[in-house]
XYZ file of C-alpha atoms in Angstrom:
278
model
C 0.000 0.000 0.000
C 2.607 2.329 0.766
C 4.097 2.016 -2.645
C 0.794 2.529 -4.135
C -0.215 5.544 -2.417
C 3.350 6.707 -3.561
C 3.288 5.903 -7.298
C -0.536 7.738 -7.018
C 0.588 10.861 -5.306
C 3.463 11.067 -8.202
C 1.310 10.936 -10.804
C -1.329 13.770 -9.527
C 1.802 16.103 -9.059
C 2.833 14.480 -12.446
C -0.270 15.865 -14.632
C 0.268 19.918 -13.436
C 4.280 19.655 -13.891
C 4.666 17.768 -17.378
C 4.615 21.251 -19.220
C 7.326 22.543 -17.328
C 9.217 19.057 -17.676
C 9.173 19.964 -21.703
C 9.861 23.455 -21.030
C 12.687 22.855 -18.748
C 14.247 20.085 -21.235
C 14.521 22.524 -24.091
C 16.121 25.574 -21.953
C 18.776 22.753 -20.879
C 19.437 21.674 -24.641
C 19.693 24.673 -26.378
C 23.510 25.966 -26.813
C 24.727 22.717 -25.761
C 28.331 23.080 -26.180
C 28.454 26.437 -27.533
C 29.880 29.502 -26.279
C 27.919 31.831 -24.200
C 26.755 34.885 -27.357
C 27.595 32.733 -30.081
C 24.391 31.266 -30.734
C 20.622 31.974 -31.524
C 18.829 31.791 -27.951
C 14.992 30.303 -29.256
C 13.874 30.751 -25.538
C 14.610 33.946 -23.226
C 13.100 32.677 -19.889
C 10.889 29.958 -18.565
C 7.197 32.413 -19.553
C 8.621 32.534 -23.306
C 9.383 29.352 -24.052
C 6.101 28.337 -22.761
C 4.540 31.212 -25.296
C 7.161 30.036 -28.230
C 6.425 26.390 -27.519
C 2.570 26.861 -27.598
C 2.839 29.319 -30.270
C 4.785 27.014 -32.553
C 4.378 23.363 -31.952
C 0.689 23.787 -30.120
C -0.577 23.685 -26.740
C -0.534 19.889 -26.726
C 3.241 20.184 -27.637
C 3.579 20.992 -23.262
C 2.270 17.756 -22.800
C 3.932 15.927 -24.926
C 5.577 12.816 -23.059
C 3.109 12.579 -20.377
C 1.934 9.158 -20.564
C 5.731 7.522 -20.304
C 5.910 10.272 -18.048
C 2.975 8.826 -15.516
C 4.451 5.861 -16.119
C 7.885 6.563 -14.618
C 6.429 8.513 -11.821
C 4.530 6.072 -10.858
C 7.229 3.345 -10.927
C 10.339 5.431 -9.713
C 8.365 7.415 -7.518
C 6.093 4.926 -6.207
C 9.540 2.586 -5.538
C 11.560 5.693 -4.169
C 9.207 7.293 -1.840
C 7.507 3.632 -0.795
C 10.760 2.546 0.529
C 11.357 5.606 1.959
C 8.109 5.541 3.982
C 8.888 1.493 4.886
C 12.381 2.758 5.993
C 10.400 5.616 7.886
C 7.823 3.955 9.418
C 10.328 0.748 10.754
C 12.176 3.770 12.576
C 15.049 3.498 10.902
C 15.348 6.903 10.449
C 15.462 7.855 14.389
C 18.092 7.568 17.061
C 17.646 5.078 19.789
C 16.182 8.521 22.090
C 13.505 8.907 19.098
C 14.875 12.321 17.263
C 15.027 12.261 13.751
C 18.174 11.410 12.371
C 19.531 13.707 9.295
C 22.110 11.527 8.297
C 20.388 8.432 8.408
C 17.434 10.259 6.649
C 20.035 11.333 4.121
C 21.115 8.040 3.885
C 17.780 6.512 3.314
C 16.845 8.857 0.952
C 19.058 8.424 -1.319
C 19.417 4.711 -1.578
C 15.171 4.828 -1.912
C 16.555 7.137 -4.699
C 19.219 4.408 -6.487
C 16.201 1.852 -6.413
C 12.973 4.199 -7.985
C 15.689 5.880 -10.337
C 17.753 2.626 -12.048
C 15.125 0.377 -11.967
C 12.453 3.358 -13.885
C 15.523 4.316 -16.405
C 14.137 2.580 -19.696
C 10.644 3.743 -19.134
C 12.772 7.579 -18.846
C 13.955 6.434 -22.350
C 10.411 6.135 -24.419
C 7.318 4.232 -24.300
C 7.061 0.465 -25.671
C 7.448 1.100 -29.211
C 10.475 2.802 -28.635
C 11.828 0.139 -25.753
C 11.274 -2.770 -28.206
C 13.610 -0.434 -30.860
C 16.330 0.546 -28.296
C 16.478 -3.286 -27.339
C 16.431 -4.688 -30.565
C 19.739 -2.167 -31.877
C 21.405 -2.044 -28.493
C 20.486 -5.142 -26.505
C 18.875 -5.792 -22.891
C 21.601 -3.309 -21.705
C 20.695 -0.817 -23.911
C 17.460 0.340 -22.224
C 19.917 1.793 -19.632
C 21.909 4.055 -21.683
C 22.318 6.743 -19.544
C 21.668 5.459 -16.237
C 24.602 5.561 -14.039
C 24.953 8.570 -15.231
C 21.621 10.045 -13.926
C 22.214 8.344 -10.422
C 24.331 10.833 -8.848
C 21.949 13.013 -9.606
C 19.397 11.049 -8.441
C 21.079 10.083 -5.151
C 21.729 13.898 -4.817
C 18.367 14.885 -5.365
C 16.545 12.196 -3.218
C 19.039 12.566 -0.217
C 18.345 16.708 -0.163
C 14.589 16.338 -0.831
C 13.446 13.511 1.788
C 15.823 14.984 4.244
C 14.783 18.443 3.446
C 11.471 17.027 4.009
C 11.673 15.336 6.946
C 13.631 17.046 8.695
C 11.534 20.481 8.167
C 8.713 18.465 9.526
C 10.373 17.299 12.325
C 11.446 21.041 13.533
C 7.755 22.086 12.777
C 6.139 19.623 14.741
C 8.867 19.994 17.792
C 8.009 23.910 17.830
C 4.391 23.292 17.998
C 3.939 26.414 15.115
C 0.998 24.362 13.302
C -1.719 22.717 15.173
C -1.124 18.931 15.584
C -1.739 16.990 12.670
C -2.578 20.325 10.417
C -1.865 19.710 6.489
C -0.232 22.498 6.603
C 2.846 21.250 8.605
C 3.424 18.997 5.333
C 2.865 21.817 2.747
C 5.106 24.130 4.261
C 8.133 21.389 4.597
C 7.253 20.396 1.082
C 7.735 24.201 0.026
C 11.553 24.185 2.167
C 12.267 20.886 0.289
C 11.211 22.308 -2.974
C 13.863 25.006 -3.102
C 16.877 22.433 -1.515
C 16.184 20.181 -3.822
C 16.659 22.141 -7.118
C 19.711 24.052 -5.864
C 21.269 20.896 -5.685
C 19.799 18.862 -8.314
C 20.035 21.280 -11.611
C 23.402 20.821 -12.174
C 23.205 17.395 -12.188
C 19.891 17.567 -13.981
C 21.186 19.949 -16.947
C 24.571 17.124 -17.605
C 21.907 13.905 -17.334
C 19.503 15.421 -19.779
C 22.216 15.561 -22.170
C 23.652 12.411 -21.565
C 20.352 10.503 -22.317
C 20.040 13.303 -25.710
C 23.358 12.804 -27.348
C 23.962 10.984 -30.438
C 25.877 7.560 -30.384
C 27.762 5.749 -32.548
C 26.956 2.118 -34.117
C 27.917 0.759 -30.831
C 25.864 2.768 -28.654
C 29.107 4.965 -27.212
C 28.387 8.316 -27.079
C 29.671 10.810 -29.794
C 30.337 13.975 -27.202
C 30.475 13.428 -23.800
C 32.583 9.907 -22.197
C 30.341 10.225 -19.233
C 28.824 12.106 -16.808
C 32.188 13.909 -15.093
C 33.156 14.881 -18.742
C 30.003 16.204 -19.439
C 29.979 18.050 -16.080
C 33.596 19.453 -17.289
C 32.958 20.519 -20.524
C 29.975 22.346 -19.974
C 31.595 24.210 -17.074
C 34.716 25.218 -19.232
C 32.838 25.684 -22.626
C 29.658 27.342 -20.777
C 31.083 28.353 -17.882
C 29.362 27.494 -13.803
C 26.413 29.733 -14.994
C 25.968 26.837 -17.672
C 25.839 24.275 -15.096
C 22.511 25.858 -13.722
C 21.008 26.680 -17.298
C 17.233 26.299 -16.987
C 17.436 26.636 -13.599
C 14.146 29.000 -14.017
C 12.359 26.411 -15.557
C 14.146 23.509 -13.136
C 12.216 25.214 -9.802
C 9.168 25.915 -11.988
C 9.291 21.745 -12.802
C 10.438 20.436 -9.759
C 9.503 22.970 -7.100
C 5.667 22.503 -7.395
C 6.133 18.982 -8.404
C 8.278 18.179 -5.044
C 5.573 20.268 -3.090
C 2.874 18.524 -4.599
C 4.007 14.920 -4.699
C 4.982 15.017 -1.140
C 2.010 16.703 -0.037
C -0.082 14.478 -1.932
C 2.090 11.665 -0.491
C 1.850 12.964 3.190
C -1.827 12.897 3.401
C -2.435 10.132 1.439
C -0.531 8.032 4.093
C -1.753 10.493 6.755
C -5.690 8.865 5.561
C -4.987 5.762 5.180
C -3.057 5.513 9.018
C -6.296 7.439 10.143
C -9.218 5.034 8.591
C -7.200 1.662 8.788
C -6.529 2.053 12.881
């Protein structure tokens, strides 16, 4: 159950962030490898390339990917946060006196994070049609292209959010500034989460993204980066730190609300289900 209630809350934050999931992607990709002035910028800020993107491909071109996108929500979501929650609930994450533990939190959150992220990687990929083409040209192993790659990111990401998370809650509840219980104890720790999690995560988010988008050769290798330190390297030297954080507009617009809603949703879900199964 708790992995269901997981993979659900994922999805409902899924369906309001997909647009900026599209938006954010194309900020990240444009001037890949180029120097900062020397190339035609199609999208100013996060509010114009939603306008440009409507504008020239359609409104449905913001939603484009959202079914795969459900999909691997559901699945690394409802693996990631579900085994976060087990972890959680078994009090793993407290000291033998009963205080939350950041480190072990930390430590929880990103393993939960390893799991939802490696084992959702081909369905990050494509949907079927394009699964049963990546496996019949590169192999089993081939579906995931790109994946250790996108799990230091992913560890990064889950650590600072779930700790983020938890701990915020923790601190909230201690100084009694909510009523007991109040939903908004979980919306405001969502919200703190929200804004740790994409200062650490968009780096990491902007070198993945291109990783998974670069060409490859007959064999699968891929034609500009050698992995994910080289492509963290290059785009620093080439594009400088500020390149490291492109899209970083669009990054909080994606996965601020998303993190606030899909642990909000997640909080009460599990918060309802506690209350009418007691």
């Amino acid at each position: 159950m708790d992995f269901l209630m997981s993979g659900l809350a994922a999805c409902g934050a899924c369906l309001f962030t997909n647009p900026l999931e599209v938006v954010k992607t194309r900020m990240q990709l444009q001037g890949e490898l180029q120097a900062p002035g020397t190339y035609r910028r199609h999208y100013r800020n996060v509010f114009h390339a939603f306008i440009t993107i409507g504008k020239v491909d359609g409104l449905a071109a913001l939603q484009k990917g959202l079914a795969p996108a459900l999909l691997y929500q559901f699945l690394m979501n409802g693996i990631r946060l579900g085994t976060y929650g087990l972890a959680e609930a078994g009090g793993c994450l407290h000291t033998a006196e009963g205080t939350l533990s950041p480190v072990r939190s930390a430590a929880a959150g990103a393993l939960a994070g390893v799991m939802g992220a490696y084992l959702g990687s081909p369905i990050y990929m494509g949907m079927f049609q394009a699964l049963i083409k990546i496996g019949q040209k590169y192999g089993l192993v081939g579906l995931w292209r790109g994946a250790l790659g996108g799990l230091p990111r992913v560890i990064v990401g889950s650590a600072t959010q779930l700790c983020t998370f938890s701990s915020t809650k923790d601190l909230l509840t201690q100084r009694e500034i909510f009523p007991p219980q109040s939903w908004k104890v979980a919306l405001v720790a969502a919200m703190v989460s929200g804004i740790a999690v994409v200062l650490a995560m968009t780096p990491f988010d902007v070198v993945s993204t291109r990783l998974y988008n670069q060409p490859t050769d007959a064999q699968g290798k891929g034609l500009m980066y050698r992995g994910l330190l080289d492509a963290l390297l290059q785009t620093a030297r080439i594009e400088g730190i500020w390149g490291m954080y492109k899209g970083i507009g669009a990054s909080y617009f994606r996965l601020g609300p998303h993190t606030i809603l899909s642990l909000f949703f997640w909080d009460q879900l599990r918060t309802l289900y506690y209350v009418y199964t007691k």
